[in-house]
Amino acid sequence: MGRPQKTHRASKDRSLNTRQALREAALELMDRDNSFDGLSLREITREVGVVPTTFYRHFSDMESLGLELVAESFRTLRELLKVARQTAVPGEKMIRRSVETFVTYVRAHRRHFQFLARERFGGVAAIREEIRTEVRLLQSELATDLGRFPVLKTWSTEDLNMVSGLMINAMIGIVEQVLASRRRGQDDDELIMIAEKQLRLIILGVPQWRSQGD
Amino acid sequence: MGRPQKTHRASKDRSLNTRQALREAALELMDRDNSFDGLSLREITREVGVVPTTFYRHFSDMESLGLELVAESFRTLRELLKVARQTAVPGEKMIRRSVETFVTYVRAHRRHFQFLARERFGGVAAIREEIRTEVRLLQSELATDLGRFPVLKTWSTEDLNMVSGLMINAMIGIVEQVLASRRRGQDDDELIMIAEKQLRLIILGVPQWRSQGD
DNA sequence: CATAAAAGTCAACACTTGTACACAAAAAGC
DNA sequence: GCTTTTTGTGTACAAGTGTTGACTTTTATG
């Protein structure tokens, strides 16, 4: 239980990584209603309790801060997926459990997911691009995973990507709704139920599928 | 070829509705990479070629401008849906045609769709809320339409909403991709094909469905 | 045509913004 | 322990911001 060493000024204890503090401040401010390019450099440093010029010691630019937030947020998301892949055992309640885990996780890391959701179409081109790339990557990873299921073994890569895209879009929809309703609890239950149904419906279509490419 | 009547100052000819010009300027600026709350009042009036104070003659607030843009954008979208409902005849190529029309339409009104996509999760709470409400409305309308199809006649409202939600999320995904790639043409063809497949897959699941409520 | 209302202009305000530069403290390297 | 880097501070400036109030022009209305 290492107590943080004394400080002669509040919040100086984590001065080790002001960089981290800047990132967190940005997320925090976005949580209080702002899109990323609505933020100002000074606003952020003010939140951290540091002088504006300090910002430049860590980031050349607001954009570079933003890109780091993208990376950070996807790291969060990937941690979830890693665990999910290890624990997920195909079976009756697999979908249900996955969705539950997902919703809980989104709640636990709301600021990261909010950032991604908000900047996916947001006002900064570089950030948008980066997110897009990562999502596409995610989609093809999911496609690979799906390809391991017996029913999907014979499917073309294209079609697998098509399904995973559909699923990811459904999940993004879920994220939206989680973010929109701040209370957890009953809202979540209904939400989870719907998401589960949606995924189940998609899966029901799979055995019927026959790709009739153009 | 009616040439616009003479003006003693550029763009004075449409001074009849500066209000419209302000709205358009906002959309235009957002098209050059900005999210709505990254815009400034002065920026907008400058774009129109009018003095900042003029803004207040038309809008009390930036927020009220934003809300009007939401309304305008949804009007655009609803026009499409209206036509779609009238012309759509169930059949072999119905899905394909609908998707084609949709993509073309999104291209033709990119700034409106961009606005909606960007501000759906964007930084202004009031705007977000308004969009959310409208999307939900759209979803339940689509649910009603779906309910008219024979296969879906027996479905509960809840389940119909679930399906329409899935479809709408898929289409939102399409919008993203259309916005991301500025060139039309071949990109669109592939995009249309994928969207078509996704919708078809959803529909294939439908006859297999049996709702097993919690 | 006169008059009232609506739409646009001008000048000014008190703030906030990004960034530059010179300096002080802290950490790291030797 | 001294020196060098790194990190944070203070001051300053030019430019942009939202909003005000008092004016002028345009448009509509009687």
Tab-separated table of C-alpha atoms in Angstrom, chain A:
chain	number	residue	atom	x	y	z
A	1	MET	CA	0.000	0.000	0.000
A	2	GLY	CA	2.435	2.636	-1.046
A	3	ARG	CA	1.013	5.949	-0.100
A	4	PRO	CA	1.802	8.632	-2.667
A	5	GLN	CA	4.626	10.873	-1.493
A	6	LYS	CA	3.810	14.235	-0.020
A	7	THR	CA	3.099	17.179	-2.225
A	8	HIS	CA	3.421	20.862	-1.628
A	9	ARG	CA	0.528	21.456	-3.941
A	10	ALA	CA	-2.701	19.606	-4.618
A	11	SER	CA	-2.679	17.085	-7.417
A	12	LYS	CA	1.066	17.389	-7.707
A	13	ASP	CA	1.349	13.760	-6.709
A	14	ARG	CA	0.618	12.579	-10.194
A	15	SER	CA	2.817	15.169	-11.784
A	16	LEU	CA	4.861	12.172	-12.840
A	17	ASN	CA	2.564	11.832	-15.720
A	18	THR	CA	0.952	15.097	-16.571
A	19	ARG	CA	0.589	13.632	-19.975
A	20	GLN	CA	-1.922	11.131	-18.680
A	21	ALA	CA	-3.692	13.877	-16.781
A	22	LEU	CA	-4.083	15.881	-19.956
A	23	ARG	CA	-5.637	12.961	-21.732
A	24	GLU	CA	-8.013	12.334	-18.864
A	25	ALA	CA	-8.955	15.982	-18.664
A	26	ALA	CA	-9.885	15.955	-22.322
A	27	LEU	CA	-12.134	12.949	-21.834
A	28	GLU	CA	-13.653	14.473	-18.745
A	29	LEU	CA	-14.467	17.704	-20.541
A	30	MET	CA	-16.013	15.796	-23.407
A	31	ASP	CA	-18.182	14.028	-20.878
A	32	ARG	CA	-19.524	17.421	-19.871
A	33	ASP	CA	-20.777	18.011	-23.400
A	34	ASN	CA	-18.208	19.002	-25.885
A	35	SER	CA	-16.965	17.426	-29.005
A	36	PHE	CA	-13.246	17.180	-29.354
A	37	ASP	CA	-12.810	20.125	-31.624
A	38	GLY	CA	-15.003	22.131	-29.332
A	39	LEU	CA	-12.293	21.798	-26.721
A	40	SER	CA	-9.582	24.349	-26.315
A	41	LEU	CA	-6.032	23.752	-25.304
A	42	ARG	CA	-6.352	26.166	-22.408
A	43	GLU	CA	-9.539	24.562	-21.184
A	44	ILE	CA	-7.707	21.293	-20.853
A	45	THR	CA	-4.666	22.627	-19.068
A	46	ARG	CA	-6.919	24.604	-16.762
A	47	GLU	CA	-8.722	21.405	-15.867
A	48	VAL	CA	-5.444	19.737	-15.025
A	49	GLY	CA	-4.307	22.742	-13.034
A	50	VAL	CA	-1.306	23.526	-15.098
A	51	VAL	CA	-0.221	26.458	-17.211
A	52	PRO	CA	-1.158	26.424	-20.924
A	53	THR	CA	2.389	26.278	-22.206
A	54	THR	CA	2.949	23.006	-20.398
A	55	PHE	CA	0.722	21.389	-22.961
A	56	TYR	CA	3.426	21.706	-25.571
A	57	ARG	CA	5.860	19.732	-23.439
A	58	HIS	CA	3.718	16.691	-24.122
A	59	PHE	CA	1.851	17.240	-27.348
A	60	SER	CA	2.731	19.231	-30.405
A	61	ASP	CA	-0.856	19.746	-31.178
A	62	MET	CA	-4.417	19.134	-30.127
A	63	GLU	CA	-4.649	16.666	-32.950
A	64	SER	CA	-1.825	14.578	-31.553
A	65	LEU	CA	-3.602	14.442	-28.221
A	66	GLY	CA	-6.677	13.286	-30.043
A	67	LEU	CA	-4.865	10.527	-31.864
A	68	GLU	CA	-3.447	9.296	-28.613
A	69	LEU	CA	-6.937	9.153	-27.214
A	70	VAL	CA	-7.996	7.018	-30.127
A	71	ALA	CA	-5.188	4.599	-29.403
A	72	GLU	CA	-5.978	4.546	-25.703
A	73	SER	CA	-9.660	3.954	-26.301
A	74	PHE	CA	-9.068	1.074	-28.645
A	75	ARG	CA	-6.663	-0.451	-26.186
A	76	THR	CA	-9.545	-0.473	-23.734
A	77	LEU	CA	-11.835	-2.083	-26.251
A	78	ARG	CA	-9.312	-4.702	-27.234
A	79	GLU	CA	-8.832	-5.776	-23.663
A	80	LEU	CA	-12.498	-6.640	-23.558
A	81	LEU	CA	-12.324	-8.600	-26.760
A	82	LYS	CA	-9.294	-10.502	-25.615
A	83	VAL	CA	-11.055	-11.692	-22.495
A	84	ALA	CA	-14.201	-12.398	-24.480
A	85	ARG	CA	-12.360	-14.611	-26.919
A	86	GLN	CA	-10.780	-16.628	-24.133
A	87	THR	CA	-13.872	-17.211	-22.080
A	88	ALA	CA	-16.495	-17.484	-24.780
A	89	VAL	CA	-17.718	-21.013	-25.207
A	90	PRO	CA	-20.240	-21.555	-27.970
A	91	GLY	CA	-23.526	-22.662	-26.579
A	92	GLU	CA	-27.008	-21.727	-25.577
A	93	LYS	CA	-26.296	-18.623	-23.566
A	94	MET	CA	-23.200	-17.439	-25.324
A	95	ILE	CA	-24.828	-14.504	-27.029
A	96	ARG	CA	-26.664	-13.403	-23.962
A	97	ARG	CA	-23.544	-13.474	-21.859
A	98	SER	CA	-21.463	-11.655	-24.426
A	99	VAL	CA	-23.964	-8.861	-24.709
A	100	GLU	CA	-24.221	-8.545	-20.948
A	101	THR	CA	-20.482	-8.337	-20.578
A	102	PHE	CA	-20.308	-5.831	-23.341
A	103	VAL	CA	-22.902	-3.480	-21.897
A	104	THR	CA	-21.345	-3.639	-18.466
A	105	TYR	CA	-17.979	-2.911	-19.931
A	106	VAL	CA	-19.221	0.049	-21.914
A	107	ARG	CA	-20.654	1.481	-18.727
A	108	ALA	CA	-17.393	0.940	-16.894
A	109	HIS	CA	-15.443	2.742	-19.575
A	110	ARG	CA	-18.037	5.149	-20.774
A	111	ARG	CA	-15.664	7.999	-21.470
A	112	HIS	CA	-13.578	5.967	-23.865
A	113	PHE	CA	-16.577	4.670	-25.741
A	114	GLN	CA	-18.102	8.083	-25.768
A	115	PHE	CA	-14.984	9.503	-27.277
A	116	LEU	CA	-14.991	6.924	-30.042
A	117	ALA	CA	-18.666	7.303	-30.765
A	118	ARG	CA	-18.429	11.069	-30.836
A	119	GLU	CA	-15.342	11.326	-32.991
A	120	ARG	CA	-16.143	8.525	-35.377
A	121	PHE	CA	-18.006	11.051	-37.489
A	122	GLY	CA	-16.531	14.022	-35.700
A	123	GLY	CA	-14.952	17.201	-36.886
A	124	VAL	CA	-11.283	16.239	-37.025
A	125	ALA	CA	-10.377	14.374	-40.201
A	126	ALA	CA	-7.251	12.671	-38.896
A	127	ILE	CA	-9.073	11.274	-35.894
A	128	ARG	CA	-11.987	10.117	-37.980
A	129	GLU	CA	-9.653	8.291	-40.315
A	130	GLU	CA	-7.797	6.605	-37.511
A	131	ILE	CA	-10.981	5.359	-35.902
A	132	ARG	CA	-12.245	4.114	-39.216
A	133	THR	CA	-9.101	2.125	-39.776
A	134	GLU	CA	-9.299	0.540	-36.355
A	135	VAL	CA	-12.947	-0.360	-36.776
A	136	ARG	CA	-12.217	-2.015	-40.073
A	137	LEU	CA	-9.451	-3.972	-38.443
A	138	LEU	CA	-11.801	-5.064	-35.707
A	139	GLN	CA	-14.314	-6.104	-38.279
A	140	SER	CA	-11.899	-8.371	-40.117
A	141	GLU	CA	-10.727	-9.885	-36.841
A	142	LEU	CA	-14.284	-10.708	-35.950
A	143	ALA	CA	-14.726	-12.150	-39.417
A	144	THR	CA	-11.818	-14.489	-38.771
A	145	ASP	CA	-13.326	-15.572	-35.482
A	146	LEU	CA	-16.643	-16.212	-37.113
A	147	GLY	CA	-14.992	-18.314	-39.769
A	148	ARG	CA	-14.123	-20.865	-37.114
A	149	PHE	CA	-17.730	-21.739	-36.452
A	150	PRO	CA	-18.880	-24.880	-38.289
A	151	VAL	CA	-21.776	-23.236	-40.095
A	152	LEU	CA	-19.502	-20.539	-41.437
A	153	LYS	CA	-16.532	-22.662	-42.423
A	154	THR	CA	-17.389	-22.604	-46.102
A	155	TRP	CA	-18.111	-18.906	-46.352
A	156	SER	CA	-16.023	-16.518	-48.410
A	157	THR	CA	-13.967	-13.862	-46.643
A	158	GLU	CA	-16.140	-11.213	-48.190
A	159	ASP	CA	-19.311	-12.654	-46.814
A	160	LEU	CA	-17.767	-13.155	-43.412
A	161	ASN	CA	-16.818	-9.505	-43.388
A	162	MET	CA	-20.325	-8.645	-44.375
A	163	VAL	CA	-21.748	-10.470	-41.354
A	164	SER	CA	-19.230	-9.103	-38.927
A	165	GLY	CA	-19.929	-5.621	-40.244
A	166	LEU	CA	-23.574	-6.131	-39.545
A	167	MET	CA	-22.849	-7.288	-36.028
A	168	ILE	CA	-20.495	-4.434	-35.311
A	169	ASN	CA	-23.046	-1.913	-36.495
A	170	ALA	CA	-25.595	-3.488	-34.203
A	171	MET	CA	-23.197	-3.198	-31.300
A	172	ILE	CA	-22.404	0.398	-32.111
A	173	GLY	CA	-26.117	0.995	-31.893
A	174	ILE	CA	-26.032	-0.514	-28.436
A	175	VAL	CA	-23.205	1.747	-27.420
A	176	GLU	CA	-25.229	4.728	-28.460
A	177	GLN	CA	-28.110	3.698	-26.299
A	178	VAL	CA	-25.955	2.945	-23.305
A	179	LEU	CA	-24.373	6.360	-23.567
A	180	ALA	CA	-27.708	8.056	-24.007
A	181	SER	CA	-29.223	6.700	-20.817
A	182	ARG	CA	-26.958	7.421	-17.915
A	183	ARG	CA	-28.792	5.294	-15.436
A	184	ARG	CA	-27.973	1.677	-15.457
A	185	GLY	CA	-30.337	-0.982	-14.206
A	186	GLN	CA	-33.645	-1.592	-15.829
A	187	ASP	CA	-32.809	0.353	-18.944
A	188	ASP	CA	-29.881	-1.916	-19.453
A	189	ASP	CA	-31.934	-5.050	-19.080
A	190	GLU	CA	-34.230	-4.088	-21.888
A	191	LEU	CA	-31.341	-2.951	-23.985
A	192	ILE	CA	-29.525	-6.209	-23.482
A	193	MET	CA	-32.584	-8.160	-24.437
A	194	ILE	CA	-32.964	-6.268	-27.698
A	195	ALA	CA	-29.328	-6.590	-28.607
A	196	GLU	CA	-29.456	-10.278	-27.934
A	197	LYS	CA	-32.441	-10.690	-30.181
A	198	GLN	CA	-30.795	-8.760	-32.942
A	199	LEU	CA	-27.724	-10.920	-32.901
A	200	ARG	CA	-29.826	-14.047	-32.721
A	201	LEU	CA	-31.815	-12.936	-35.727
A	202	ILE	CA	-28.669	-12.395	-37.732
A	203	ILE	CA	-27.429	-15.819	-36.786
A	204	LEU	CA	-30.718	-17.415	-37.774
A	205	GLY	CA	-30.231	-16.136	-41.271
A	206	VAL	CA	-26.823	-17.683	-41.600
A	207	PRO	CA	-27.765	-21.310	-42.356
A	208	GLN	CA	-30.181	-20.105	-45.033
A	209	TRP	CA	-27.570	-18.014	-46.752
A	210	ARG	CA	-26.347	-18.586	-50.218
A	211	SER	CA	-24.183	-15.895	-51.622
A	212	GLN	CA	-25.357	-14.839	-55.024
A	213	GLY	CA	-22.594	-12.472	-55.946
A	214	ASP	CA	-23.374	-10.004	-58.612
